[in-house]
mmCIF file of C-alpha atoms in Angstrom:
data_model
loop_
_atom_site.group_PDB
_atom_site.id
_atom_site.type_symbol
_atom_site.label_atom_id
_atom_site.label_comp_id
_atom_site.label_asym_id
_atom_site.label_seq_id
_atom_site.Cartn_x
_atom_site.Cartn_y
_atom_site.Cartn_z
ATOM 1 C CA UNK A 1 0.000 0.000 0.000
ATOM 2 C CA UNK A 2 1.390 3.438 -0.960
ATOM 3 C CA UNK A 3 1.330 6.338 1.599
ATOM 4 C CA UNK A 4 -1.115 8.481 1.522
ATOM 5 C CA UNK A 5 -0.644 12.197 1.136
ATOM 6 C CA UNK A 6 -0.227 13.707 4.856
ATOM 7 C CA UNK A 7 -2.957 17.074 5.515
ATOM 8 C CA UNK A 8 -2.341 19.368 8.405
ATOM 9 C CA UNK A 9 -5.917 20.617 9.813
ATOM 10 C CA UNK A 10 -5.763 23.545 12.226
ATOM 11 C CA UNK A 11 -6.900 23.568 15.491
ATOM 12 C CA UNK A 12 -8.375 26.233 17.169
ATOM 13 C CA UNK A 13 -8.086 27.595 20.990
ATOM 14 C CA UNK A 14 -10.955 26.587 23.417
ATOM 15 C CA UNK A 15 -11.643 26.677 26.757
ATOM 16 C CA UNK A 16 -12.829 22.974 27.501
ATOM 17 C CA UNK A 17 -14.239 22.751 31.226
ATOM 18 C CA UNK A 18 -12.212 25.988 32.387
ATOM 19 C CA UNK A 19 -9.413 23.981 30.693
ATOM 20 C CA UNK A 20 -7.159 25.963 27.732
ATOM 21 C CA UNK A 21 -7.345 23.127 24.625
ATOM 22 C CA UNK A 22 -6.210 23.066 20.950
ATOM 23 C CA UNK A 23 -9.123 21.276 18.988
ATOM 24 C CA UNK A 24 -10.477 20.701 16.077
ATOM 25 C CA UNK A 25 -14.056 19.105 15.853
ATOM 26 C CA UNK A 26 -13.716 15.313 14.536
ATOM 27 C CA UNK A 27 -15.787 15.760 11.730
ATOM 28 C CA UNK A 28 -13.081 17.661 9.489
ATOM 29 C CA UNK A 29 -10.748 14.887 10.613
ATOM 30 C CA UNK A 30 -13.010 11.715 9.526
ATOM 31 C CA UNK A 31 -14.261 13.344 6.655
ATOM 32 C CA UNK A 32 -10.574 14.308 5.231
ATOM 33 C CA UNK A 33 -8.980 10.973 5.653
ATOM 34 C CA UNK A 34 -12.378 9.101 4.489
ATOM 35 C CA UNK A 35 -13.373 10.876 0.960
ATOM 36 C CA UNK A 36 -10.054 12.828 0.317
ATOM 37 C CA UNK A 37 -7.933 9.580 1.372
ATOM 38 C CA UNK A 38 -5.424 11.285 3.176
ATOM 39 C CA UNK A 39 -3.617 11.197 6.481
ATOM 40 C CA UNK A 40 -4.469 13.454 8.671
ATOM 41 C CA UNK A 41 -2.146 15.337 11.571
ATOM 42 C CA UNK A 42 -3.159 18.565 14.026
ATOM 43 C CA UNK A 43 -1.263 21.573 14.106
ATOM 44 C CA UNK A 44 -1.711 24.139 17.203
ATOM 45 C CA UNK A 45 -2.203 27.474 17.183
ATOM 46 C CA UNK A 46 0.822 27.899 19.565
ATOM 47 C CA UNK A 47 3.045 30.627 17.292
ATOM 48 C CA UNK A 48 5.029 31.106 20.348
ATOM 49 C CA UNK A 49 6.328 27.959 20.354
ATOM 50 C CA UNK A 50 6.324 26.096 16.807
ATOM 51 C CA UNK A 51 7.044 28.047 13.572
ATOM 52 C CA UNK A 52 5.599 27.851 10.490
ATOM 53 C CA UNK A 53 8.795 26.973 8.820
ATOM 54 C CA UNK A 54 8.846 24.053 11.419
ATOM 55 C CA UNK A 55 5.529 22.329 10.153
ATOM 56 C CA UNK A 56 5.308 23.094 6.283
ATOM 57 C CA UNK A 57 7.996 20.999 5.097
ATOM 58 C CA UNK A 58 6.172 17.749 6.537
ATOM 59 C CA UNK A 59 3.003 18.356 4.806
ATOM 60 C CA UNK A 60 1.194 17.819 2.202
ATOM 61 C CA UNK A 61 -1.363 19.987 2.241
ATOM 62 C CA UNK A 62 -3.012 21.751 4.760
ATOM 63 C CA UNK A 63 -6.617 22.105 5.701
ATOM 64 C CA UNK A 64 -8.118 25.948 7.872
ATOM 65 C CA UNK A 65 -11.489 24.576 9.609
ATOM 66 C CA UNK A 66 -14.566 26.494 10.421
ATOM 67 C CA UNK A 67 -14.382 27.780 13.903
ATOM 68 C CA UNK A 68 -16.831 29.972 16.640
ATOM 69 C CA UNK A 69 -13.892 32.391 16.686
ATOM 70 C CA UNK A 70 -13.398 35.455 14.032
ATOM 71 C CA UNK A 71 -10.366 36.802 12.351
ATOM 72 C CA UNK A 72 -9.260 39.539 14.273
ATOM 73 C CA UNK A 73 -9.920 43.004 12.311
ATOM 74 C CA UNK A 74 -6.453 44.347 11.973
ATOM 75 C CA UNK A 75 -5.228 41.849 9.817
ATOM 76 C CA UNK A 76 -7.183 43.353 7.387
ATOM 77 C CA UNK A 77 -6.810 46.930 8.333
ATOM 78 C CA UNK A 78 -9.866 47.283 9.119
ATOM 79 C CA UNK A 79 -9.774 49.780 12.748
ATOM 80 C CA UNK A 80 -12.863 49.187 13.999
ATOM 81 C CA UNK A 81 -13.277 49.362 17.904
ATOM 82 C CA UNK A 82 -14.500 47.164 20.293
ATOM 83 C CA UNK A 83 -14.677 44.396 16.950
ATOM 84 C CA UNK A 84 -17.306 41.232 17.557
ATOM 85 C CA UNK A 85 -15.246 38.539 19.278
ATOM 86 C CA UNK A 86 -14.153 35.918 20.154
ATOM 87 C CA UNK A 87 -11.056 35.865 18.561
ATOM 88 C CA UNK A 88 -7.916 33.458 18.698
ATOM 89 C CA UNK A 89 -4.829 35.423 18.141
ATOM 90 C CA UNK A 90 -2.965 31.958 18.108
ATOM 91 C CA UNK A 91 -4.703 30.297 15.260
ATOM 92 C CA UNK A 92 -4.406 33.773 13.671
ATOM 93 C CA UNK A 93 -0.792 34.269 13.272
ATOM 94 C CA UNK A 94 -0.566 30.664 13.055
ATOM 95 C CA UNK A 95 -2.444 30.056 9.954
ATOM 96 C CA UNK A 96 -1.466 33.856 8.354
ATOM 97 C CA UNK A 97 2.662 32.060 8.557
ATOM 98 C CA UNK A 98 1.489 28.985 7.310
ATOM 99 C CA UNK A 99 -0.668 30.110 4.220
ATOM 100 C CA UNK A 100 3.126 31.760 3.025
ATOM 101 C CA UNK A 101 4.926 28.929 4.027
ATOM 102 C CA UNK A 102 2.568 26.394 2.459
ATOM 103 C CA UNK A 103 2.459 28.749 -1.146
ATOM 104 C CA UNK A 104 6.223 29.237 -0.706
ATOM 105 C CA UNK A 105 6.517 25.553 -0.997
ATOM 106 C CA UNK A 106 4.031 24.969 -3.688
ATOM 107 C CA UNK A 107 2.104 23.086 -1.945
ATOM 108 C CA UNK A 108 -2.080 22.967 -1.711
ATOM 109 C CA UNK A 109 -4.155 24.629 0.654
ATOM 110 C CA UNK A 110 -7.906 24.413 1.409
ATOM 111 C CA UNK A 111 -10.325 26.785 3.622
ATOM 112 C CA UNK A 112 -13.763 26.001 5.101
ATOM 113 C CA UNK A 113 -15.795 28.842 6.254
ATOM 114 C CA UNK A 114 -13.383 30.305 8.412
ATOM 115 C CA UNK A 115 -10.394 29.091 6.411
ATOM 116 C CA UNK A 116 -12.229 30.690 3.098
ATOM 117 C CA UNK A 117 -11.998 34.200 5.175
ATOM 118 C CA UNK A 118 -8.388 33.673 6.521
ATOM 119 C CA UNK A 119 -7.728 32.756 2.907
ATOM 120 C CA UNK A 120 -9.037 35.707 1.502
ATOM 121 C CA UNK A 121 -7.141 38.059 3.706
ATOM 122 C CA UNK A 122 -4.154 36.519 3.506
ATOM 123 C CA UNK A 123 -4.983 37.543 -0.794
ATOM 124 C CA UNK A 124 -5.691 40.926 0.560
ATOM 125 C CA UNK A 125 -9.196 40.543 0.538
ATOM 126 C CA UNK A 126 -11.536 41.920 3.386
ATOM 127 C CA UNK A 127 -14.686 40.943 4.682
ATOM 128 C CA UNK A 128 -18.007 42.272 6.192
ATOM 129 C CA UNK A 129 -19.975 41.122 9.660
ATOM 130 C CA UNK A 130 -23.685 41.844 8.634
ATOM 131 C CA UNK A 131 -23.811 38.615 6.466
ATOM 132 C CA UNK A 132 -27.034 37.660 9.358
ATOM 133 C CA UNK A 133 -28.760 41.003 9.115
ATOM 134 C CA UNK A 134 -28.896 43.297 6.198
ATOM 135 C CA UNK A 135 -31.486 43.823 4.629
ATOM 136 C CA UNK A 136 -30.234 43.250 0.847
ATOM 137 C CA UNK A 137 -28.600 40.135 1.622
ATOM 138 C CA UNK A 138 -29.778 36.518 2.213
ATOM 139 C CA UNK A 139 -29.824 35.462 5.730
ATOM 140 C CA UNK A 140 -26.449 33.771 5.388
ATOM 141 C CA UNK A 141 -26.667 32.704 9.323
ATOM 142 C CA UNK A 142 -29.614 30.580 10.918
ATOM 143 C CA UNK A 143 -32.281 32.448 13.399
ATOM 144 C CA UNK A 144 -30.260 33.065 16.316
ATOM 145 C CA UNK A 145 -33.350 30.970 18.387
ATOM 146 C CA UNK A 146 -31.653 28.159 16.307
ATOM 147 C CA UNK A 147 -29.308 26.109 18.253
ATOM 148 C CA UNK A 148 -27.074 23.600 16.837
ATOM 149 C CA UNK A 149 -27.227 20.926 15.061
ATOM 150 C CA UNK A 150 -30.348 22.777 13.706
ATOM 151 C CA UNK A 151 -28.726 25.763 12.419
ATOM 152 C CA UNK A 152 -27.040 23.520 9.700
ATOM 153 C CA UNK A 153 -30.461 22.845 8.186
ATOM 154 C CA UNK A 154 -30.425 26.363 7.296
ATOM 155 C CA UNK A 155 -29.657 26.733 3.679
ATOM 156 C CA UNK A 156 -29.833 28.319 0.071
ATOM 157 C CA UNK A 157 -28.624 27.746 -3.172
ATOM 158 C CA UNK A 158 -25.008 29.168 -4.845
ATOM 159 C CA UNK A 159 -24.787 29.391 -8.542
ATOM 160 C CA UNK A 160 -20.718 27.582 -9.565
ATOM 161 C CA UNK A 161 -18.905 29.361 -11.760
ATOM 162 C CA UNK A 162 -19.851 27.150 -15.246
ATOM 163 C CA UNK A 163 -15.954 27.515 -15.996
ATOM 164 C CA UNK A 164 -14.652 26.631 -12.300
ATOM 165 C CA UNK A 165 -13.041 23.699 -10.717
ATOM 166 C CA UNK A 166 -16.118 22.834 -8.319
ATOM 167 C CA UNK A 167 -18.548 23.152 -11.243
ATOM 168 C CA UNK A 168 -16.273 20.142 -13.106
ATOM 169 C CA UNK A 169 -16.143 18.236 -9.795
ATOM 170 C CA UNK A 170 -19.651 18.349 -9.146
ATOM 171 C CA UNK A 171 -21.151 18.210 -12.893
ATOM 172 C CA UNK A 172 -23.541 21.275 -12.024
ATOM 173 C CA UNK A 173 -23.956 24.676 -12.158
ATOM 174 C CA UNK A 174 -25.892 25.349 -9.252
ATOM 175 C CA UNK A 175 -25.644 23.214 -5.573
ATOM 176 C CA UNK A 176 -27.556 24.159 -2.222
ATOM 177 C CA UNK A 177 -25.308 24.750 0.422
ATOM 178 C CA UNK A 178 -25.762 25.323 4.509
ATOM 179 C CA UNK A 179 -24.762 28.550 5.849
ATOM 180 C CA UNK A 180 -23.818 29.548 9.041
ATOM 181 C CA UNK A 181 -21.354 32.746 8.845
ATOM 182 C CA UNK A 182 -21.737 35.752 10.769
ATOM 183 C CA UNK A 183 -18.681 36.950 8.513
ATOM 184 C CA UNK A 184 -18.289 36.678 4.504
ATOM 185 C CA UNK A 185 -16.333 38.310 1.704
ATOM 186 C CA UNK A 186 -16.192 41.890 1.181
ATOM 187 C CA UNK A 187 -13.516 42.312 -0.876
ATOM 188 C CA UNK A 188 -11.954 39.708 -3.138
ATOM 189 C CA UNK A 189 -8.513 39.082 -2.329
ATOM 190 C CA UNK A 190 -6.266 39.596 -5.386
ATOM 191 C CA UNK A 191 -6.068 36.695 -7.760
ATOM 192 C CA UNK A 192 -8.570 34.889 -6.427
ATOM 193 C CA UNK A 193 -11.120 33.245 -9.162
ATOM 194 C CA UNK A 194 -14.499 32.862 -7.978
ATOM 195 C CA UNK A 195 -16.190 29.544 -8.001
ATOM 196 C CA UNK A 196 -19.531 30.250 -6.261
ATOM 197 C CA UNK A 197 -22.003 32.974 -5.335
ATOM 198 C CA UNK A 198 -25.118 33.339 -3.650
ATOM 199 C CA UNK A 199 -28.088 34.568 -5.310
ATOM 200 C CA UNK A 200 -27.695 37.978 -3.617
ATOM 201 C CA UNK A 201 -23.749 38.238 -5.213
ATOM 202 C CA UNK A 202 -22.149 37.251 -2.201
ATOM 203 C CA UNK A 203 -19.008 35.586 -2.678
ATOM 204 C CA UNK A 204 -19.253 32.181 -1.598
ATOM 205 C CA UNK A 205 -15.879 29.561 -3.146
ATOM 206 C CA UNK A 206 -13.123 30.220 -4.389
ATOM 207 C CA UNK A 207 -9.771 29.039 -5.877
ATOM 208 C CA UNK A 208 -6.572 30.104 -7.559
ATOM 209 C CA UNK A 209 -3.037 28.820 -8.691
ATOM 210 C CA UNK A 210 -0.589 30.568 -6.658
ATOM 211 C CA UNK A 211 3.402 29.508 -7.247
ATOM 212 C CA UNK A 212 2.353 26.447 -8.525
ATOM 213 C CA UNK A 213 0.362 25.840 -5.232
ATOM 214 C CA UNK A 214 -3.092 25.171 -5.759
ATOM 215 C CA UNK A 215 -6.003 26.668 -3.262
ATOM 216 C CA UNK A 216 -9.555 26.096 -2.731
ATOM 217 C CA UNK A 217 -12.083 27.437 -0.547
ATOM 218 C CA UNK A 218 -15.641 27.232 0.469
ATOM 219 C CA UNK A 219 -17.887 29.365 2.893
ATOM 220 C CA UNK A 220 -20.194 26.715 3.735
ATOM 221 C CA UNK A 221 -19.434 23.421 5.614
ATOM 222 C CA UNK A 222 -18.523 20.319 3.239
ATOM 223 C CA UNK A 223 -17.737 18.573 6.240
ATOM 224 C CA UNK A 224 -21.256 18.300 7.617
ATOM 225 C CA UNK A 225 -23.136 15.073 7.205
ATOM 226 C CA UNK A 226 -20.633 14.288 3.939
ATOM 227 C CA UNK A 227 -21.887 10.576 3.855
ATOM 228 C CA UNK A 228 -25.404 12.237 3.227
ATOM 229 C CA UNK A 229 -24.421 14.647 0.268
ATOM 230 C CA UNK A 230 -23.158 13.631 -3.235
ATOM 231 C CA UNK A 231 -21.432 17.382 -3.452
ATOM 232 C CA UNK A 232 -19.799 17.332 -0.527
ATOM 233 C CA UNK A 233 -17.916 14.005 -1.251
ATOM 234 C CA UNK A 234 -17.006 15.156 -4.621
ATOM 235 C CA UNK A 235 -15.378 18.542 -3.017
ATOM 236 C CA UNK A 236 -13.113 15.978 -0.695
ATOM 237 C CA UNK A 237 -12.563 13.858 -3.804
ATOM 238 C CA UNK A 238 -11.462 16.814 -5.384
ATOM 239 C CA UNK A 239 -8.848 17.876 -2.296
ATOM 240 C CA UNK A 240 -7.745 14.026 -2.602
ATOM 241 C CA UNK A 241 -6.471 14.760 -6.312
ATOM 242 C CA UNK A 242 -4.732 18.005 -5.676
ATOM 243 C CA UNK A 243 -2.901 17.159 -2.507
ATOM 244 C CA UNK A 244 -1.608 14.299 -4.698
ATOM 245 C CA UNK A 245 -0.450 16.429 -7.826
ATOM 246 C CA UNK A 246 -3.462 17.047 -9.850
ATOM 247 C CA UNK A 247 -3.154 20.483 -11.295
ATOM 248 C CA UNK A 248 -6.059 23.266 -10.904
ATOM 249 C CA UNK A 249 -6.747 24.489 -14.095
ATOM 250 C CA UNK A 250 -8.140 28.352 -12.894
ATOM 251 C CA UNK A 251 -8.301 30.555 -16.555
#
């Protein structure tokens, strides 16, 4: 049996019983190594004490989860006072080091919800917080009465680019997709392609070729209840072929 590519999945500070932990919920894990095939390993957000330059060179790939925390407002220069938390600082200078050391290296990255916003500003893109609440937008976040798992049951529908990467995974043009982001896309960061929007414009996938490294990104969560959806699988498949050399064609 040949080895399988090795992914690096972020974790994310939480306070577990009053306890400080590094986690990352199991369903990114079992759904990476199931339908992408891969190996999976954690890397902390603990800047202070493991590089970036430690970690890239032994992997892969490398996979930014979804997370209950936001990016923290200056790293997109955005001065705002008293910004909507929480925020962890660790996973943020973490995963802004390991996007560079990752591309540096040529080698593929993917983003999930929060990953697709850390991706973004790492492209110098910016986002916006009233993705929930104004009034010419979708809802893009479940009632707030909602409590989980329910909120994943709220969805809508995203229109793939009919040129893009996820559109030729999936063999559609148009997908329905949960939402649960407080956060989204303002602006684009540069050289990003898009691969999906919402009816209402919002930006909601992306992807680009960036030194040879390829990166993908969705707003919405792939990982939830994958056994159950046909489109989910076939964006894991699709992380499966790049982390193992398949080039992403983005025009």
């Amino acid at each position: 049996m040949s080895a399988r590519p090795v992914i690096g999945i972020i974790c994310c500070a939480r306070d577990v019983d009053g306890v400080p932990a590094q986690t990352v919920l199991s369903r990114y894990i079992t759904t990476t190594m199931r339908h992408a095939d891969a190996a999976a390993v954690l890397v902390p957000g603990l800047p202070e004490l493991m590089s970036a330059e430690e970690v890239a060179p032994l992997l892969d790939g490398l996979l930014l989860t979804g997370s209950t925390s936001n990016i923290d407002p200056k790293h997109y220069g955005d001065p705002i006072e008293e910004p909507p938390g929480p925020f962890d600082p660790g996973r943020d200078t973490m995963v802004l080091a390991l996007i560079q050391a990752m591309l540096d290296r040529s080698k593929p990255i993917f983003g999930i919800c929060r990953g697709f916003q850390e991706l973004n500003v790492a492209f110098g893109g910016t986002l916006r917080r009233d993705m929930a609440e104004h009034p010419a937008l979708l809802a893009h976040h479940a009632p707030p009465e909602m409590v989980f798992p329910a909120m994943y049951e709220h969805v809508h529908e995203v229109d793939l680019t009919p040129d893009g990467v996820l559109a030729g995974a999936m063999g559609k043009h148009r997908i329905t997709v949960n939402s649960v982001h407080y956060q989204g896309i303002d602006r684009l960061g540069e050289g990003l392609k898009v691969e999906a929007r919402a009816s209402d414009g919002v930006v909601e996938a992306f992807s680009t070729v960036r030194n040879g490294a390829p990166v993908l990104a969705v707003q919405w969560h792939p990982e939830w209840r994958t056994a159950e959806n046909p489109d989910s699988q076939a964006f894991f498949s699709l992380m499966g072929r790049l982390l193992r050399g398949e080039e992403l064609a983005v025009p």
